[in-house]
Amino acid sequence: MTKTKPFLRWAGGKNWFTKYIEEFLPNEFNNYYEPFLGGGSIFFYLKSKGFIKNKSYLSDTNSELINTYRVIKSNTDDLIKLLKKQRDNEYQYYLIRSQNFDNPIEQAAKFIYLNKTSFNGIYRVNKDGKYNVPYGKRNLKNLYDFDHFYEISKMLEKTYLSTTDFKNRCKQIDINDFVFIDPPYTVAHENNGFVQYNQSIFTWKNQVQLSKIAQVLDYKNAHFLITNAYHQSIKDIYINGKQIPISRSSTIGGLGAKRTKYKELLITNIKNEN
């Protein structure tokens, strides 16, 4: 079966990890959870490949992102009607960026358009919560593959989408469920121990809370796979499960940015018998 690709460009996304994910999956699991959804690379891969057979609980603190997923799931035709009117040019970009919509379908169309045509697909807002990423000058003749949106909508069947905080979402995980956790890569003693995550701050305290959640999940006999920064402070607080370093090529950066290989850390309690 062909894998379904994400419909969004997402900084920090895990599309690169799909080539490795099958090595770390439990042999079977009940429901699937992903509390830092972002572009959803891992979810779409697992769902399209048939690994997710039951319900999926997908969440993220970015309410505009979750609204967009909900609209694609339930209002695909109406969304596509709006997307067909859009064009990739600087005038329309800043016009759409400046507009506010109360209608969730119009807001989703705006979110998708800005993600497609902005500089590097970055999601960034100012202190007033306004999206402020500049125009990307991509010169796209065909903005969208509309068949892809219908494919995405099908993948979102049997999913429950929410803006639930990761701590509350993880409380719902039960025995034999599987959770993929891709938090912001906060480490101790760097940038004062926090990073900007969507419109909220993900602190070192949150990272410690997440490590304790991993202990609870292990106690519940739930399966977890966590991606994180390869850093001693991370190694020290995650005491449950195996810690596996993995290298990949960095693809995030502006024009002329140096592409380097660096390590990330996988933390998992899954005992793969394959």
GROMACS .gro file of C-alpha atoms in nm:
model
  274
    1MET     CA    1   0.000   0.000   0.000
    2THR     CA    2   0.131   0.347  -0.091
    3LYS     CA    3   0.203   0.570   0.204
    4THR     CA    4   0.001   0.889   0.245
    5LYS     CA    5   0.217   1.197   0.275
    6PRO     CA    6   0.134   1.496   0.498
    7PHE     CA    7  -0.051   1.786   0.336
    8LEU     CA    8   0.143   2.047   0.534
    9ARG     CA    9   0.502   2.167   0.538
   10TRP     CA   10   0.604   2.153   0.903
   11ALA     CA   11   0.931   2.258   1.062
   12GLY     CA   12   1.054   1.978   1.287
   13GLY     CA   13   0.831   1.726   1.110
   14LYS     CA   14   0.915   1.357   1.123
   15ASN     CA   15   0.872   1.256   0.759
   16TRP     CA   16   1.242   1.156   0.760
   17PHE     CA   17   1.167   0.907   1.039
   18THR     CA   18   0.905   0.709   0.845
   19LYS     CA   19   1.184   0.500   0.690
   20TYR     CA   20   1.278   0.377   1.040
   21ILE     CA   21   0.948   0.367   1.228
   22GLU     CA   22   0.856   0.007   1.147
   23GLU     CA   23   1.165  -0.114   1.336
   24PHE     CA   24   1.022   0.029   1.658
   25LEU     CA   25   0.652  -0.059   1.639
   26PRO     CA   26   0.484  -0.294   1.884
   27ASN     CA   27   0.372  -0.621   1.723
   28GLU     CA   28   0.014  -0.517   1.787
   29PHE     CA   29  -0.160  -0.238   1.971
   30ASN     CA   30  -0.509  -0.111   2.049
   31ASN     CA   31  -0.561   0.264   2.004
   32TYR     CA   32  -0.307   0.515   1.868
   33TYR     CA   33  -0.219   0.847   2.032
   34GLU     CA   34  -0.015   1.142   1.910
   35PRO     CA   35  -0.019   1.444   2.146
   36PHE     CA   36   0.216   1.668   1.940
   37LEU     CA   37   0.056   1.619   1.599
   38GLY     CA   38   0.210   1.893   1.385
   39GLY     CA   39   0.223   1.780   1.023
   40GLY     CA   40   0.122   1.425   1.118
   41SER     CA   41   0.390   1.241   0.918
   42ILE     CA   42   0.401   0.939   1.146
   43PHE     CA   43   0.023   0.910   1.179
   44PHE     CA   44  -0.036   0.925   0.803
   45TYR     CA   45   0.238   0.670   0.739
   46LEU     CA   46   0.107   0.424   0.998
   47LYS     CA   47  -0.257   0.467   0.894
   48SER     CA   48  -0.194   0.433   0.521
   49LYS     CA   49   0.025   0.125   0.578
   50GLY     CA   50  -0.247  -0.045   0.782
   51PHE     CA   51  -0.069  -0.045   1.119
   52ILE     CA   52  -0.344   0.160   1.287
   53LYS     CA   53  -0.653  -0.060   1.299
   54ASN     CA   54  -0.855   0.102   1.577
   55LYS     CA   55  -0.915   0.456   1.698
   56SER     CA   56  -0.665   0.742   1.681
   57TYR     CA   57  -0.649   1.032   1.927
   58LEU     CA   58  -0.462   1.321   1.767
   59SER     CA   59  -0.397   1.649   1.946
   60ASP     CA   60  -0.193   1.967   1.932
   61THR     CA   61  -0.207   2.299   2.115
   62ASN     CA   62  -0.228   2.487   1.784
   63SER     CA   63  -0.603   2.543   1.750
   64GLU     CA   64  -0.575   2.662   1.387
   65LEU     CA   65  -0.393   2.343   1.295
   66ILE     CA   66  -0.655   2.121   1.461
   67ASN     CA   67  -0.935   2.320   1.298
   68THR     CA   68  -0.773   2.253   0.960
   69TYR     CA   69  -0.761   1.879   1.024
   70ARG     CA   70  -1.125   1.882   1.131
   71VAL     CA   71  -1.234   2.069   0.819
   72ILE     CA   72  -1.046   1.834   0.587
   73LYS     CA   73  -1.202   1.539   0.768
   74SER     CA   74  -1.563   1.660   0.752
   75ASN     CA   75  -1.592   1.941   0.493
   76THR     CA   76  -1.352   1.845   0.216
   77ASP     CA   77  -1.572   1.958  -0.075
   78ASP     CA   78  -1.642   2.303   0.071
   79LEU     CA   79  -1.275   2.349   0.155
   80ILE     CA   80  -1.162   2.261  -0.197
   81LYS     CA   81  -1.408   2.512  -0.347
   82LEU     CA   82  -1.224   2.786  -0.156
   83LEU     CA   83  -0.876   2.654  -0.233
   84LYS     CA   84  -0.952   2.653  -0.607
   85LYS     CA   85  -0.989   3.033  -0.596
   86GLN     CA   86  -0.639   3.091  -0.456
   87ARG     CA   87  -0.329   3.193  -0.652
   88ASP     CA   88   0.037   3.207  -0.557
   89ASN     CA   89   0.133   3.573  -0.578
   90GLU     CA   90   0.260   3.827  -0.330
   91TYR     CA   91  -0.048   4.052  -0.340
   92GLN     CA   92  -0.288   3.769  -0.261
   93TYR     CA   93  -0.054   3.629   0.004
   94TYR     CA   94  -0.051   3.946   0.215
   95LEU     CA   95  -0.421   4.006   0.150
   96ILE     CA   96  -0.515   3.660   0.281
   97ARG     CA   97  -0.264   3.686   0.565
   98SER     CA   98  -0.429   4.008   0.686
   99GLN     CA   99  -0.783   3.869   0.688
  100ASN     CA  100  -0.962   3.716   0.984
  101PHE     CA  101  -1.234   3.457   0.940
  102ASP     CA  102  -1.495   3.335   1.186
  103ASN     CA  103  -1.600   3.055   0.954
  104PRO     CA  104  -1.386   2.744   1.028
  105ILE     CA  105  -1.374   2.637   0.661
  106GLU     CA  106  -1.250   2.980   0.550
  107GLN     CA  107  -0.995   2.977   0.832
  108ALA     CA  108  -0.872   2.633   0.725
  109ALA     CA  109  -0.835   2.752   0.364
  110LYS     CA  110  -0.630   3.046   0.488
  111PHE     CA  111  -0.411   2.822   0.705
  112ILE     CA  112  -0.339   2.581   0.419
  113TYR     CA  113  -0.268   2.864   0.174
  114LEU     CA  114  -0.023   3.040   0.406
  115ASN     CA  115   0.149   2.712   0.486
  116LYS     CA  116   0.189   2.638   0.115
  117THR     CA  117   0.310   2.980   0.001
  118SER     CA  118   0.496   3.123   0.300
  119PHE     CA  119   0.871   3.126   0.355
  120ASN     CA  120   0.979   2.771   0.448
  121GLY     CA  121   0.628   2.678   0.564
  122ILE     CA  122   0.710   2.809   0.911
  123TYR     CA  123   0.428   2.864   1.161
  124ARG     CA  124   0.512   3.175   1.363
  125VAL     CA  125   0.299   3.437   1.533
  126ASN     CA  126   0.383   3.769   1.696
  127LYS     CA  127   0.307   3.867   2.056
  128ASP     CA  128  -0.051   3.950   1.953
  129GLY     CA  129  -0.101   3.603   1.810
  130LYS     CA  130  -0.092   3.722   1.448
  131TYR     CA  131   0.075   3.505   1.185
  132ASN     CA  132   0.373   3.706   1.058
  133VAL     CA  133   0.576   3.482   0.824
  134PRO     CA  134   0.672   3.660   0.497
  135TYR     CA  135   0.579   3.553   0.144
  136GLY     CA  136   0.786   3.262   0.015
  137LYS     CA  137   0.816   3.355  -0.358
  138ARG     CA  138   0.780   2.991  -0.460
  139ASN     CA  139   0.610   3.066  -0.796
  140LEU     CA  140   0.381   2.764  -0.776
  141LYS     CA  141   0.168   2.712  -1.086
  142ASN     CA  142  -0.035   2.435  -0.925
  143LEU     CA  143  -0.096   2.509  -0.561
  144TYR     CA  144  -0.269   2.188  -0.461
  145ASP     CA  145  -0.327   1.824  -0.541
  146PHE     CA  146  -0.697   1.807  -0.461
  147ASP     CA  147  -0.708   1.427  -0.476
  148HIS     CA  148  -0.458   1.433  -0.192
  149PHE     CA  149  -0.706   1.618   0.031
  150TYR     CA  150  -0.965   1.346  -0.026
  151GLU     CA  151  -0.701   1.088   0.060
  152ILE     CA  152  -0.620   1.278   0.380
  153SER     CA  153  -0.990   1.295   0.467
  154LYS     CA  154  -1.016   0.918   0.435
  155MET     CA  155  -0.711   0.872   0.658
  156LEU     CA  156  -0.881   1.081   0.927
  157GLU     CA  157  -1.171   0.841   0.966
  158LYS     CA  158  -1.194   0.698   1.320
  159THR     CA  159  -0.981   0.984   1.454
  160TYR     CA  160  -1.055   1.214   1.745
  161LEU     CA  161  -0.898   1.557   1.706
  162SER     CA  162  -0.848   1.799   1.996
  163THR     CA  163  -0.636   2.077   2.140
  164THR     CA  164  -0.602   1.883   2.465
  165ASP     CA  165  -0.279   1.948   2.655
  166PHE     CA  166  -0.028   1.663   2.630
  167LYS     CA  167  -0.050   1.591   3.004
  168ASN     CA  168  -0.428   1.545   2.994
  169ARG     CA  169  -0.421   1.353   2.668
  170CYS     CA  170  -0.164   1.105   2.799
  171LYS     CA  171  -0.378   1.034   3.104
  172GLN     CA  172  -0.628   0.864   2.872
  173ILE     CA  173  -0.375   0.614   2.734
  174ASP     CA  174  -0.443   0.260   2.855
  175ILE     CA  175  -0.290  -0.086   2.844
  176ASN     CA  176  -0.170  -0.195   2.499
  177ASP     CA  177  -0.230   0.150   2.345
  178PHE     CA  178   0.056   0.301   2.143
  179VAL     CA  179   0.165   0.664   2.170
  180PHE     CA  180   0.416   0.843   1.949
  181ILE     CA  181   0.547   1.153   2.126
  182ASP     CA  182   0.748   1.417   1.942
  183PRO     CA  183   0.783   1.711   2.183
  184PRO     CA  184   0.973   2.035   2.122
  185TYR     CA  185   1.339   1.959   2.187
  186THR     CA  186   1.388   2.147   2.512
  187VAL     CA  187   1.708   2.072   2.705
  188ALA     CA  188   1.831   2.203   3.038
  189HIS     CA  189   2.060   2.510   3.048
  190GLU     CA  190   1.993   2.610   2.687
  191ASN     CA  191   1.792   2.920   2.595
  192ASN     CA  192   1.693   2.933   2.962
  193GLY     CA  193   1.533   2.591   2.931
  194PHE     CA  194   1.238   2.661   2.704
  195VAL     CA  195   1.140   2.677   2.339
  196GLN     CA  196   0.847   2.839   2.164
  197TYR     CA  197   0.590   2.574   2.071
  198ASN     CA  198   0.307   2.709   1.858
  199GLN     CA  199   0.154   2.986   2.071
  200SER     CA  200   0.271   2.851   2.405
  201ILE     CA  201   0.603   2.788   2.576
  202PHE     CA  202   0.734   2.433   2.618
  203THR     CA  203   0.958   2.452   2.922
  204TRP     CA  204   1.218   2.230   3.080
  205LYS     CA  205   0.955   2.166   3.349
  206ASN     CA  206   0.727   2.029   3.075
  207GLN     CA  207   1.008   1.803   2.958
  208VAL     CA  208   1.047   1.666   3.312
  209GLN     CA  209   0.669   1.615   3.330
  210LEU     CA  210   0.684   1.421   3.005
  211SER     CA  211   0.958   1.195   3.140
  212LYS     CA  212   0.736   1.114   3.440
  213ILE     CA  213   0.446   1.043   3.203
  214ALA     CA  214   0.670   0.787   3.033
  215GLN     CA  215   0.713   0.614   3.370
  216VAL     CA  216   0.336   0.600   3.418
  217LEU     CA  217   0.283   0.466   3.065
  218ASP     CA  218   0.539   0.195   3.129
  219TYR     CA  219   0.363   0.102   3.452
  220LYS     CA  220   0.031   0.082   3.260
  221ASN     CA  221   0.186  -0.150   3.000
  222ALA     CA  222   0.117   0.104   2.727
  223HIS     CA  223   0.365   0.131   2.439
  224PHE     CA  224   0.554   0.460   2.397
  225LEU     CA  225   0.801   0.586   2.140
  226ILE     CA  226   0.948   0.929   2.211
  227THR     CA  227   1.178   1.132   1.987
  228ASN     CA  228   1.392   1.388   2.164
  229ALA     CA  229   1.716   1.584   2.166
  230TYR     CA  230   2.038   1.386   2.199
  231HIS     CA  231   2.155   1.559   2.514
  232GLN     CA  232   2.278   1.442   2.852
  233SER     CA  233   2.004   1.628   3.039
  234ILE     CA  234   1.743   1.431   2.840
  235LYS     CA  235   1.922   1.100   2.898
  236ASP     CA  236   1.927   1.167   3.270
  237ILE     CA  237   1.554   1.224   3.321
  238TYR     CA  238   1.414   0.945   3.101
  239ILE     CA  239   1.473   0.640   3.317
  240ASN     CA  240   1.218   0.403   3.160
  241GLY     CA  241   1.278   0.222   2.833
  242LYS     CA  242   1.570   0.197   2.594
  243GLN     CA  243   1.756   0.502   2.464
  244ILE     CA  244   1.859   0.473   2.100
  245PRO     CA  245   2.060   0.743   1.917
  246ILE     CA  246   1.970   0.804   1.554
  247SER     CA  247   2.132   1.034   1.296
  248ARG     CA  248   1.965   1.216   1.011
  249SER     CA  249   2.027   1.506   0.774
  250SER     CA  250   1.890   1.840   0.879
  251THR     CA  251   1.659   1.996   0.621
  252ILE     CA  252   1.548   2.302   0.817
  253GLY     CA  253   1.701   2.639   0.740
  254GLY     CA  254   1.696   2.935   0.508
  255LEU     CA  255   1.864   2.970   0.173
  256GLY     CA  256   2.228   2.870   0.196
  257ALA     CA  257   2.182   2.712   0.538
  258LYS     CA  258   2.434   2.441   0.612
  259ARG     CA  259   2.286   2.091   0.599
  260THR     CA  260   2.444   1.877   0.868
  261LYS     CA  261   2.392   1.538   1.026
  262TYR     CA  262   2.316   1.527   1.395
  263LYS     CA  263   2.186   1.280   1.648
  264GLU     CA  264   1.841   1.257   1.792
  265LEU     CA  265   1.736   1.027   2.071
  266LEU     CA  266   1.463   0.762   2.060
  267ILE     CA  267   1.321   0.652   2.394
  268THR     CA  268   1.094   0.350   2.395
  269ASN     CA  269   0.966   0.069   2.612
  270ILE     CA  270   0.862  -0.138   2.308
  271LYS     CA  271   1.018  -0.481   2.297
  272ASN     CA  272   1.011  -0.560   1.928
  273GLU     CA  273   1.000  -0.931   1.857
  274ASN     CA  274   1.018  -0.906   1.476
   0.00000   0.00000   0.00000
